[in-house]
């Protein structure tokens, strides 16, 4: 192993000498450098964050003013509907908002951007184990992007069967305008995203297992890398199932097969146009396959954020992470249990109710590792020397919001209460507390924290805090109140939330919807600050030194930005990543590369 | 700054509890009416969970704020308290949380099984109605009145016969005070049969037949939902109805562009006799219409 390392090192040094001679397109476009690939993922997902956000704005305008003409774009898009959004386009926008946010924003921005950027740096290696595969992983996003754009442009509009694409709606072309062409592009787009994720996953696992620096044992890895590692395992086991389901769905939609099309459909549109030779498929099969991937996918979207937030909280609280090993085990526990809870999406689907009971119990248990993590984060902050930086505030907010998102999950995990909450805004509130309150706040924290490393410049702290303050307030106003209308029984994916039960509810519902929509508009406007801060700081931010946060992990023990192949000399690791505030040392942190020995204390 | 940020985070538990409490005390701001006999039982786990998670929510959020506030902060310098964790504390909160979660899990199983397990369905009962969902309406099929024998025909939900049953669109009539069995089907895509006031929700899957059962509690019917009164009676054929209650029900599973328009009315009759009177009148009505339409 040592010899192999030396050979690598010689190669690394050699390559480093020539690193600057690479032509522009090799260095920044078809780059093999994990840092550049990570940044490519970062900007791609930021672009799609804008698209997904605008789609959310359109949804919220419609819900706030269900009978009004749509501003600005109304005359252009819906001229023959008096400028009002059409029902089929509403469902399409809802579908695409979720699809874009999940598959083109959250997954690429966490595993794609930060997974790529951080893993080799945090384990002290020059690059990923398979740099070419890594490059392909990014470039497989390009056909995915082309397909999702084609979905919008195709006849009948983009896919409109929800991001869950339940058949038969998604596979019978006559069932929905979106199922004509848009849905086919949607299937293909997700297939490419899946291939991209799979390449990343294989690479992350191989790199973390084989390429750690000397002294970097598994239990000296920072939580971010641990989380990326476990996420990669999740992806490797869950993605094949989604791939199969997507191919089945695509074939069904083309009319060649009937995996999900039951016999004897007699919708008005099917009688004459149904040209399948054989039928007899089962729609619930898709739900099982889809959720077997998509429930773990929820953890794929939150675990990396959990890992990064753990690093950020320890660094900015100047304190070792409380219960490092329980943190690792609970990430692994979430991942393991994550594979046996998918049926909780299907309590009302017609799945055997007894099976529902089994999934209910496993789902309750998955709250346990999540709770352990929350307690550990809180006790990491406790007694710390907290630096209230933008990164830290967003990380703390991740914890505060994840508490809500985690606890609200229990209401749907509980089978009797799910009867009422299933497919209402309570679910919408829950998923946004996990994916926005969790993943996106985690992402903001990660950007503020690692931006100096990525680009060698600091972001503006004052504007970072202003961005955080208003994001925090408007996020909560927008999404907490969705619990309220969910309790009232507002169904999701409705373009008009008139009261369902009594006229008494009408004014309450309307007030709530106005509050939610205007908070979302404000939330969107505030994000301009974030984008301007990024692009301004990219060029004009003050220069960052190698370790502006006085952090211990290896990525901070090299220049900002790190040179091609990361480390001038291969690092050697002597400590865990969280040695902050050790009483024997004059300074309050101890780099992982610092050879000084310290007393092993602090365990109780 | 420490104060400002701690206070900002303190708004989370305050507003979190406050907004839910506000909803609870606002008329029309809380759960829909509940007219199911099993309804209080179905809602009870919600209040248990609300209580348990509410307490945990406030405790954890306040702990987080306290941890932020009590941290010594940048300006005062100094080091943090050096600790890698506390095994006893970890074991304590792991076991504590596990006990709470297992309590929630096992407490609710009987309620779920009564609502959904096939073994709990009303036994030996002929289904009262067949509800068939398609884009974007509900066809409700009732047994027709057998005038010769002065009773209802039995409803065959597998292959309904137009002579022995009749159909209404988007209108579900049911009697209060007795157990009801409904068979659900879908003709084209997935739909979901949701009566919020009954705490009943069941997806309808084309190719599958799903039973749902419940009992409407006559004591829970609300005056505000009356659509027929002695002053404003409703006539069907020769019959006059002076006490009918209306609730809305709807599709809860995305079924296409018209999903949000797929709403229907539940009309509750105060008792079986009143309901059979309606079935008799409505099936006669249906018979007249279908024979008039035939050449």
Coordinates of C-alpha atoms in Angstrom, one line a residue, chain A residues 73-598:
Chain A
X73 CA -46.8 35.7 -18.7
X74 CA -50.5 35.1 -18.7
X75 CA -51.2 36.7 -22.1
X76 CA -48.2 35.0 -23.6
X77 CA -48.8 31.5 -22.3
X78 CA -52.5 31.2 -21.8
X79 CA -54.0 33.7 -24.2
X80 CA -56.9 31.4 -25.1
X81 CA -57.7 31.0 -21.4
X82 CA -58.1 34.7 -20.8
X83 CA -54.6 34.8 -19.4
X84 CA -55.3 32.4 -16.6
X85 CA -53.3 29.3 -15.9
X86 CA -54.8 26.2 -17.4
X87 CA -55.5 23.2 -15.2
X88 CA -53.3 20.9 -17.2
X89 CA -50.4 23.4 -17.0
X90 CA -50.9 23.7 -13.3
X91 CA -50.4 20.0 -12.8
X92 CA -47.4 20.1 -15.2
X93 CA -45.8 22.9 -13.2
X94 CA -46.3 21.1 -10.0
X95 CA -44.7 18.0 -11.5
X96 CA -41.8 19.8 -12.9
X97 CA -41.1 21.9 -9.8
X98 CA -40.7 18.8 -7.8
X99 CA -38.7 16.9 -10.4
X100 CA -36.3 19.7 -11.1
X101 CA -35.8 20.5 -7.4
X102 CA -35.2 16.9 -6.5
X103 CA -33.2 15.5 -9.4
X104 CA -31.5 18.6 -10.7
X105 CA -31.0 20.7 -7.6
X106 CA -30.8 18.9 -4.3
X107 CA -29.1 15.6 -5.4
X108 CA -26.5 17.3 -7.7
X109 CA -25.8 20.1 -5.3
X110 CA -25.2 17.9 -2.3
X111 CA -23.6 14.6 -3.6
X112 CA -22.6 16.1 -7.0
X113 CA -21.1 19.4 -5.9
X114 CA -19.9 18.9 -2.4
X115 CA -19.4 15.2 -2.6
X116 CA -17.0 15.6 -5.4
X117 CA -15.3 18.6 -4.0
X118 CA -14.9 17.4 -0.5
X119 CA -14.2 13.7 -0.5
X120 CA -10.6 13.7 -2.0
X121 CA -9.7 16.8 0.0
X122 CA -11.0 15.5 3.3
X123 CA -9.3 12.1 3.0
X124 CA -6.1 13.7 1.7
X125 CA -5.9 12.3 -1.8
X126 CA -5.1 14.0 -5.1
X127 CA -8.4 13.3 -6.9
X128 CA -11.1 10.7 -7.1
X129 CA -10.1 7.1 -7.7
X130 CA -11.5 7.2 -11.3
X131 CA -11.2 10.8 -12.6
X132 CA -12.5 9.9 -16.1
X133 CA -15.6 8.2 -14.6
X134 CA -16.0 11.3 -12.5
X135 CA -15.9 13.6 -15.6
X136 CA -18.5 11.3 -17.3
X137 CA -20.7 11.5 -14.2
X138 CA -21.0 15.3 -14.7
X139 CA -21.4 15.0 -18.5
X140 CA -24.2 12.5 -18.2
X141 CA -26.1 15.4 -16.6
X142 CA -26.0 17.1 -20.0
X143 CA -28.3 14.6 -21.8
X144 CA -30.4 14.7 -18.6
X145 CA -30.7 18.4 -18.8
X146 CA -31.5 18.2 -22.6
X147 CA -34.2 15.7 -21.9
X148 CA -35.8 17.7 -19.1
X149 CA -35.8 20.8 -21.3
X150 CA -37.2 18.8 -24.2
X151 CA -40.0 17.7 -21.8
X152 CA -41.0 21.3 -21.5
X153 CA -40.9 21.9 -25.2
X154 CA -42.7 18.7 -26.3
X155 CA -46.2 18.5 -27.7
X156 CA -48.7 18.4 -24.9
X157 CA -46.3 20.0 -22.5
X158 CA -44.0 18.6 -19.9
X159 CA -44.7 15.5 -17.8
X160 CA -47.8 16.1 -15.7
X161 CA -48.2 13.0 -13.6
X162 CA -46.6 14.3 -10.4
X163 CA -42.9 13.7 -9.6
X164 CA -44.0 10.3 -8.5
X165 CA -45.3 9.5 -12.0
X166 CA -47.9 7.0 -10.8
X167 CA -49.2 4.8 -13.7
X168 CA -51.6 4.4 -15.4
X169 CA -51.7 8.2 -15.6
X170 CA -48.1 8.4 -16.6
X171 CA -48.1 5.6 -19.1
X172 CA -51.4 5.9 -20.9
X173 CA -50.7 8.6 -23.5
X174 CA -54.4 9.6 -23.7
X175 CA -54.8 10.0 -19.9
X176 CA -52.9 13.3 -19.7
X177 CA -51.4 15.7 -22.2
X178 CA -48.1 15.4 -20.4
X179 CA -48.1 11.7 -20.9
X180 CA -47.9 12.1 -24.7
X181 CA -44.3 13.2 -25.2
X182 CA -43.3 15.0 -22.0
X183 CA -43.4 11.9 -19.9
X184 CA -41.0 10.1 -22.2
X185 CA -38.5 12.8 -21.9
X186 CA -39.0 12.8 -18.2
X187 CA -38.2 9.0 -18.0
X188 CA -35.1 9.4 -20.1
X189 CA -34.0 12.5 -18.2
X190 CA -34.2 10.6 -14.9
X191 CA -32.4 7.6 -16.5
X192 CA -29.5 9.8 -17.3
X193 CA -29.5 11.4 -13.8
X194 CA -29.5 7.9 -12.5
X195 CA -26.5 6.9 -14.5
X196 CA -24.7 10.1 -13.4
X197 CA -25.4 9.3 -9.8
X198 CA -24.3 5.7 -10.1
X199 CA -21.0 6.8 -11.6
X200 CA -20.5 9.2 -8.7
X201 CA -21.6 6.5 -6.2
X202 CA -19.1 3.9 -7.4
X203 CA -16.3 6.5 -7.5
X204 CA -17.1 7.8 -4.0
X205 CA -17.1 4.4 -2.4
X206 CA -13.9 3.3 -4.2
X207 CA -12.1 6.5 -3.3
X208 CA -13.1 6.5 0.3
X209 CA -12.2 2.9 0.8
X210 CA -8.9 2.8 -1.1
X211 CA -7.4 6.3 -1.3
X212 CA -7.3 7.6 2.3
X213 CA -4.1 9.4 3.3
X214 CA -1.7 7.7 5.7
X215 CA -3.2 7.7 9.2
X216 CA -6.7 8.5 7.9
X217 CA -8.5 5.7 9.5
X218 CA -12.3 5.4 8.8
X219 CA -13.0 6.8 12.3
X220 CA -10.8 9.8 11.7
X221 CA -12.9 10.9 8.7
X222 CA -14.9 14.0 9.0
X223 CA -18.7 13.5 9.1
X224 CA -19.2 15.0 5.7
X225 CA -17.1 12.3 4.1
X226 CA -18.8 9.6 6.2
X227 CA -22.2 10.9 5.1
X228 CA -21.1 10.9 1.5
X229 CA -19.8 7.4 1.8
X230 CA -23.0 6.1 3.2
X231 CA -25.0 8.0 0.7
X232 CA -23.0 6.5 -2.1
X233 CA -23.8 3.0 -0.7
X234 CA -27.5 4.0 -0.6
X235 CA -27.4 5.1 -4.2
X236 CA -25.6 2.0 -5.3
X237 CA -28.3 -0.2 -3.9
X238 CA -31.4 1.9 -4.6
X239 CA -30.7 3.2 -8.1
X240 CA -30.8 0.0 -10.0
X241 CA -34.4 -0.5 -8.9
X242 CA -35.3 3.0 -10.1
X243 CA -33.6 2.4 -13.4
X244 CA -35.6 -0.8 -13.9
X245 CA -38.8 1.0 -13.0
X246 CA -38.0 3.9 -15.4
X247 CA -37.3 1.6 -18.3
X248 CA -40.6 -0.3 -17.6
X249 CA -42.4 3.0 -17.4
X250 CA -40.9 4.2 -20.6
X251 CA -41.8 1.0 -22.5
X252 CA -45.3 1.1 -21.1
X253 CA -45.6 4.8 -22.2
X254 CA -44.4 3.8 -25.7
X255 CA -47.3 1.3 -25.7
X256 CA -45.0 -1.7 -26.1
X257 CA -45.5 -3.4 -22.8
X258 CA -47.9 -3.5 -19.9
X259 CA -45.9 -3.7 -16.7
X260 CA -48.1 -1.2 -14.9
X261 CA -51.2 -1.2 -17.1
X262 CA -54.0 -3.4 -15.7
X263 CA -56.4 -5.3 -17.9
X264 CA -59.8 -4.0 -19.0
X265 CA -59.2 -0.3 -18.5
X266 CA -62.4 1.4 -19.7
X267 CA -61.7 5.1 -19.5
X268 CA -63.4 7.1 -22.2
X269 CA -60.2 7.6 -24.1
X270 CA -58.9 4.1 -24.0
X271 CA -61.6 2.1 -25.8
X272 CA -60.3 2.8 -29.3
X273 CA -56.8 4.1 -28.9
X274 CA -55.5 1.4 -26.7
X275 CA -53.2 -0.7 -28.8
X276 CA -51.5 -2.9 -26.4
X277 CA -51.4 -6.6 -27.4
X278 CA -51.5 -7.8 -23.8
X279 CA -52.4 -6.2 -20.6
X280 CA -52.6 -7.4 -17.0
X281 CA -50.0 -5.3 -15.3
X282 CA -50.2 -3.9 -11.8
X283 CA -50.0 -0.1 -11.1
X284 CA -48.9 -0.8 -7.5
X285 CA -45.8 -2.4 -8.8
X286 CA -44.5 1.0 -9.9
X287 CA -45.2 2.4 -6.5
X288 CA -43.2 -0.3 -4.8
X289 CA -40.3 0.1 -7.2
X290 CA -40.4 3.8 -7.2
X291 CA -40.5 4.2 -3.5
X292 CA -37.9 1.5 -3.0
X293 CA -35.6 4.0 -4.6
X294 CA -37.3 7.3 -3.7
X295 CA -37.5 6.7 0.0
X296 CA -33.8 6.1 0.3
X297 CA -33.5 9.1 -2.1
X298 CA -34.9 11.3 0.6
X299 CA -31.9 10.2 2.7
X300 CA -29.6 10.7 -0.3
X301 CA -30.9 14.3 -0.1
X302 CA -30.5 14.8 3.6
X303 CA -27.5 12.7 4.8
X304 CA -24.8 14.7 3.0
X305 CA -26.3 17.9 4.4
X306 CA -26.3 16.2 7.9
X307 CA -22.6 15.4 7.4
X308 CA -21.6 18.8 6.3
X309 CA -23.6 20.5 9.0
X310 CA -21.8 18.3 11.6
X311 CA -18.5 19.6 10.3
X312 CA -19.6 23.2 10.2
X313 CA -21.2 23.1 13.7
X314 CA -18.1 21.6 15.3
X315 CA -15.8 24.1 13.5
X316 CA -17.8 27.2 14.3
X317 CA -18.7 26.1 17.9
X318 CA -15.0 25.4 18.4
X319 CA -15.9 22.1 20.1
X320 CA -15.5 18.4 19.2
X321 CA -18.6 16.9 17.8
X322 CA -20.6 15.4 20.6
X323 CA -20.6 11.6 20.2
X324 CA -18.7 11.1 17.0
X325 CA -19.3 7.4 16.7
X326 CA -23.0 7.5 17.6
X327 CA -23.2 10.1 14.8
X328 CA -21.6 7.7 12.4
X329 CA -23.7 4.8 13.5
X330 CA -26.9 6.8 13.3
X331 CA -26.1 7.8 9.7
X332 CA -25.6 4.2 9.0
X333 CA -28.8 3.3 10.9
X334 CA -30.8 5.8 8.9
X335 CA -29.4 4.3 5.7
X336 CA -30.0 0.7 6.7
X337 CA -33.6 1.3 8.0
X338 CA -34.2 3.6 4.9
X339 CA -34.5 0.5 2.8
X340 CA -37.4 -1.0 4.8
X341 CA -39.7 1.9 5.2
X342 CA -40.8 2.6 1.6
X343 CA -44.3 1.2 2.2
X344 CA -45.2 4.2 4.4
X345 CA -45.9 6.1 1.2
X346 CA -48.4 3.5 0.3
X347 CA -50.7 3.2 3.4
X348 CA -53.7 4.4 1.4
X349 CA -52.7 2.8 -1.9
X350 CA -54.5 -0.5 -1.5
X351 CA -51.4 -2.3 -0.3
X352 CA -52.4 -4.9 2.3
X353 CA -53.1 -3.0 5.5
X354 CA -51.2 -5.6 7.6
X355 CA -48.1 -4.7 5.6
X356 CA -48.9 -1.1 6.4
X357 CA -48.5 -2.0 10.1
X358 CA -45.1 -3.5 9.5
X359 CA -43.9 -0.4 7.6
X360 CA -45.4 1.8 10.3
X361 CA -43.2 0.2 13.0
X362 CA -40.0 0.4 10.9
X363 CA -40.8 4.0 10.1
X364 CA -41.2 4.9 13.7
X365 CA -37.8 3.3 14.4
X366 CA -36.1 5.3 11.8
X367 CA -36.9 8.4 13.8
X368 CA -34.6 7.1 16.5
X369 CA -31.2 7.7 14.7
X370 CA -32.5 11.0 13.5
X371 CA -33.3 12.0 17.1
X372 CA -29.9 10.9 18.3
X373 CA -28.3 13.1 15.7
X374 CA -30.4 16.1 16.8
X375 CA -29.4 15.6 20.4
X376 CA -25.8 15.3 19.5
X377 CA -25.8 18.5 17.4
X378 CA -27.4 20.4 20.3
X379 CA -24.9 19.1 22.7
X380 CA -22.1 20.0 20.4
X381 CA -23.2 23.6 20.5
X382 CA -23.7 23.4 24.3
X383 CA -20.7 24.8 26.1
X384 CA -19.1 25.8 22.8
X385 CA -17.5 29.0 21.8
X386 CA -20.0 29.7 19.0
X387 CA -18.9 32.0 16.2
X388 CA -22.1 33.3 14.7
X389 CA -21.0 33.2 11.1
X390 CA -23.3 32.9 8.1
X391 CA -22.2 29.3 7.7
X392 CA -22.9 28.5 11.4
X393 CA -26.3 30.2 11.4
X394 CA -27.5 28.2 8.4
X395 CA -26.1 25.1 10.0
X396 CA -28.0 25.8 13.3
X397 CA -31.1 26.5 11.3
X398 CA -30.7 23.1 9.7
X399 CA -30.9 21.6 13.1
X400 CA -33.9 23.7 14.2
X401 CA -35.8 23.0 11.0
X402 CA -34.9 19.4 10.9
X403 CA -36.5 19.0 14.3
X404 CA -39.8 20.2 12.8
X405 CA -39.4 18.1 9.6
X406 CA -38.5 15.0 11.6
X407 CA -41.3 15.3 14.1
X408 CA -43.9 16.1 11.5
X409 CA -42.9 12.8 9.8
X410 CA -44.3 10.9 12.8
X411 CA -47.8 12.2 11.9
X412 CA -47.7 10.4 8.5
X413 CA -45.8 7.4 9.8
X414 CA -48.7 6.8 12.2
X415 CA -51.2 4.9 10.1
X416 CA -54.5 6.1 11.6
X417 CA -53.4 9.8 11.4
X418 CA -52.1 9.2 7.9
X419 CA -55.6 8.5 6.8
X420 CA -56.3 12.2 7.1
X421 CA -52.9 13.6 6.3
X422 CA -52.0 11.5 3.3
X423 CA -52.0 13.7 0.1
X424 CA -52.7 16.9 2.0
X425 CA -50.6 20.0 2.5
X426 CA -49.3 18.5 5.8
X427 CA -47.1 16.3 3.6
X428 CA -46.1 19.3 1.5
X429 CA -45.1 21.1 4.7
X430 CA -43.2 18.0 5.9
X431 CA -41.2 17.5 2.7
X432 CA -40.3 21.2 2.5
X433 CA -39.1 21.2 6.1
X434 CA -36.8 18.3 5.3
X435 CA -35.7 19.4 1.8
X436 CA -35.6 23.2 2.2
X437 CA -35.3 23.5 6.0
X438 CA -32.9 20.6 5.9
X439 CA -31.1 20.1 2.7
X440 CA -31.2 23.7 1.4
X441 CA -30.2 25.3 4.7
X442 CA -27.4 22.7 4.8
X443 CA -26.4 23.7 1.3
X444 CA -26.3 27.4 2.2
X445 CA -24.2 26.6 5.2
X446 CA -21.9 24.5 3.1
X447 CA -21.5 27.3 0.5
X448 CA -20.7 30.0 3.1
X449 CA -18.3 27.5 4.8
X450 CA -16.4 26.1 1.8
X451 CA -16.6 29.0 -0.6
X452 CA -13.3 30.4 0.5
X453 CA -11.7 27.0 -0.1
X454 CA -13.3 26.7 -3.5
X455 CA -12.6 30.1 -4.9
X456 CA -9.9 31.6 -2.6
X457 CA -12.1 34.5 -1.7
X458 CA -14.4 35.2 1.3
X459 CA -18.1 35.7 0.9
X460 CA -19.6 38.9 2.3
X461 CA -20.6 38.0 5.9
X462 CA -22.9 41.0 6.5
X463 CA -25.0 40.2 3.4
X464 CA -24.8 36.5 4.3
X465 CA -26.4 37.2 7.6
X466 CA -29.1 39.4 6.1
X467 CA -29.8 36.6 3.6
X468 CA -30.0 34.1 6.4
X469 CA -32.2 36.3 8.6
X470 CA -34.9 36.8 6.0
X471 CA -34.7 33.4 4.5
X472 CA -35.3 31.9 8.0
X473 CA -38.3 34.1 8.6
X474 CA -40.0 33.8 5.3
X475 CA -39.2 30.1 5.0
X476 CA -41.0 29.4 8.3
X477 CA -44.0 31.7 7.5
X478 CA -44.4 30.0 4.1
X479 CA -44.0 26.4 5.1
X480 CA -45.1 26.1 8.8
X481 CA -48.5 27.4 7.9
X482 CA -48.9 24.6 5.4
X483 CA -49.2 22.3 8.4
X484 CA -52.3 24.3 9.4
X485 CA -54.0 24.1 6.0
X486 CA -53.0 20.4 5.9
X487 CA -54.8 19.8 9.2
X488 CA -57.9 21.6 7.7
X489 CA -57.8 19.1 4.9
X490 CA -56.3 21.0 1.9
X491 CA -55.4 18.4 -0.7
X492 CA -52.1 18.7 -2.5
X493 CA -51.8 19.2 -6.2
X494 CA -55.1 21.1 -6.3
X495 CA -55.0 24.3 -8.3
X496 CA -57.8 25.8 -6.3
X497 CA -58.0 25.3 -2.5
X498 CA -61.5 26.3 -1.9
X499 CA -62.8 24.8 1.3
X500 CA -63.8 21.2 1.2
X501 CA -66.0 20.8 4.2
X502 CA -67.7 23.9 5.5
X503 CA -68.0 27.5 4.4
X504 CA -66.5 28.3 7.8
X505 CA -63.1 27.2 6.5
X506 CA -63.1 29.5 3.4
X507 CA -61.8 32.7 4.9
X508 CA -59.2 30.9 7.0
X509 CA -57.9 29.0 4.0
X510 CA -57.8 32.1 1.9
X511 CA -55.9 34.1 4.5
X512 CA -53.4 31.3 5.0
X513 CA -52.9 30.9 1.3
X514 CA -52.2 34.6 0.9
X515 CA -49.7 34.5 3.8
X516 CA -48.0 31.4 2.3
X517 CA -47.8 32.8 -1.2
X518 CA -46.5 36.2 -0.2
X519 CA -43.9 34.6 2.1
X520 CA -42.8 32.5 -0.9
X521 CA -42.5 35.5 -3.1
X522 CA -40.4 37.3 -0.4
X523 CA -38.3 34.1 0.1
X524 CA -37.6 34.1 -3.6
X525 CA -36.7 37.7 -3.7
X526 CA -34.3 37.3 -0.8
X527 CA -32.4 34.6 -2.7
X528 CA -31.2 37.4 -5.1
X529 CA -28.9 38.5 -2.2
X530 CA -27.4 35.0 -2.1
X531 CA -26.7 34.8 -5.8
X532 CA -25.3 38.3 -5.9
X533 CA -23.1 37.5 -2.9
X534 CA -21.7 34.4 -4.7
X535 CA -21.0 36.2 -8.0
X536 CA -19.7 39.3 -6.4
X537 CA -17.4 37.5 -4.0
X538 CA -16.2 35.2 -6.8
X539 CA -14.5 38.2 -8.4
X540 CA -14.2 40.9 -5.7
X541 CA -14.4 39.1 -2.3
X542 CA -11.4 39.6 0.0
X543 CA -8.7 37.0 -0.5
X544 CA -9.1 34.0 1.8
X545 CA -6.1 32.4 3.5
X546 CA -5.7 28.6 3.5
X547 CA -7.7 28.1 6.7
X548 CA -10.0 31.1 7.5
X549 CA -12.2 29.2 10.0
X550 CA -9.2 27.6 11.8
X551 CA -10.6 24.2 11.0
X552 CA -8.9 20.9 11.5
X553 CA -9.8 18.7 8.6
X554 CA -7.4 18.2 5.6
X555 CA -9.1 20.4 3.0
X556 CA -8.0 23.4 5.1
X557 CA -4.4 22.2 5.3
X558 CA -3.7 23.2 1.7
X559 CA -4.0 26.4 -0.3
X560 CA -7.3 28.1 -1.1
X561 CA -8.1 27.2 -3.8
X562 CA -6.1 24.0 -3.6
X563 CA -3.6 23.3 -6.4
X564 CA -4.2 20.8 -9.1
X565 CA -3.9 17.4 -7.2
X566 CA -4.7 19.1 -4.0
X567 CA -1.7 18.6 -1.7
X568 CA 1.9 19.6 -2.5
X569 CA 3.1 16.8 -0.2
X570 CA 0.7 14.0 0.7
X571 CA -0.7 14.7 4.2
X572 CA -0.2 12.4 7.1
X573 CA -3.0 12.2 9.7
X574 CA -2.5 12.0 13.4
X575 CA -5.9 12.9 14.9
X576 CA -9.6 12.9 14.5
X577 CA -11.1 15.9 12.7
X578 CA -12.7 17.6 15.7
X579 CA -10.0 18.4 18.2
X580 CA -11.2 21.9 19.1
X581 CA -10.5 23.5 22.4
X582 CA -8.2 20.8 23.9
X583 CA -7.2 22.1 27.4
X584 CA -3.5 21.1 27.0
X585 CA -2.9 23.2 23.9
X586 CA -2.3 27.0 23.7
X587 CA -4.5 27.4 20.6
X588 CA -8.1 26.2 20.3
X589 CA -7.7 23.7 17.4
X590 CA -5.4 21.0 16.4
X591 CA -5.1 20.2 12.7
X592 CA -5.4 16.6 11.7
X593 CA -1.9 16.8 10.2
X594 CA -0.4 18.2 13.4
X595 CA 2.0 15.5 14.8
X596 CA 1.8 16.7 18.4
X597 CA 0.3 14.1 20.8
X598 CA -2.5 15.0 23.0

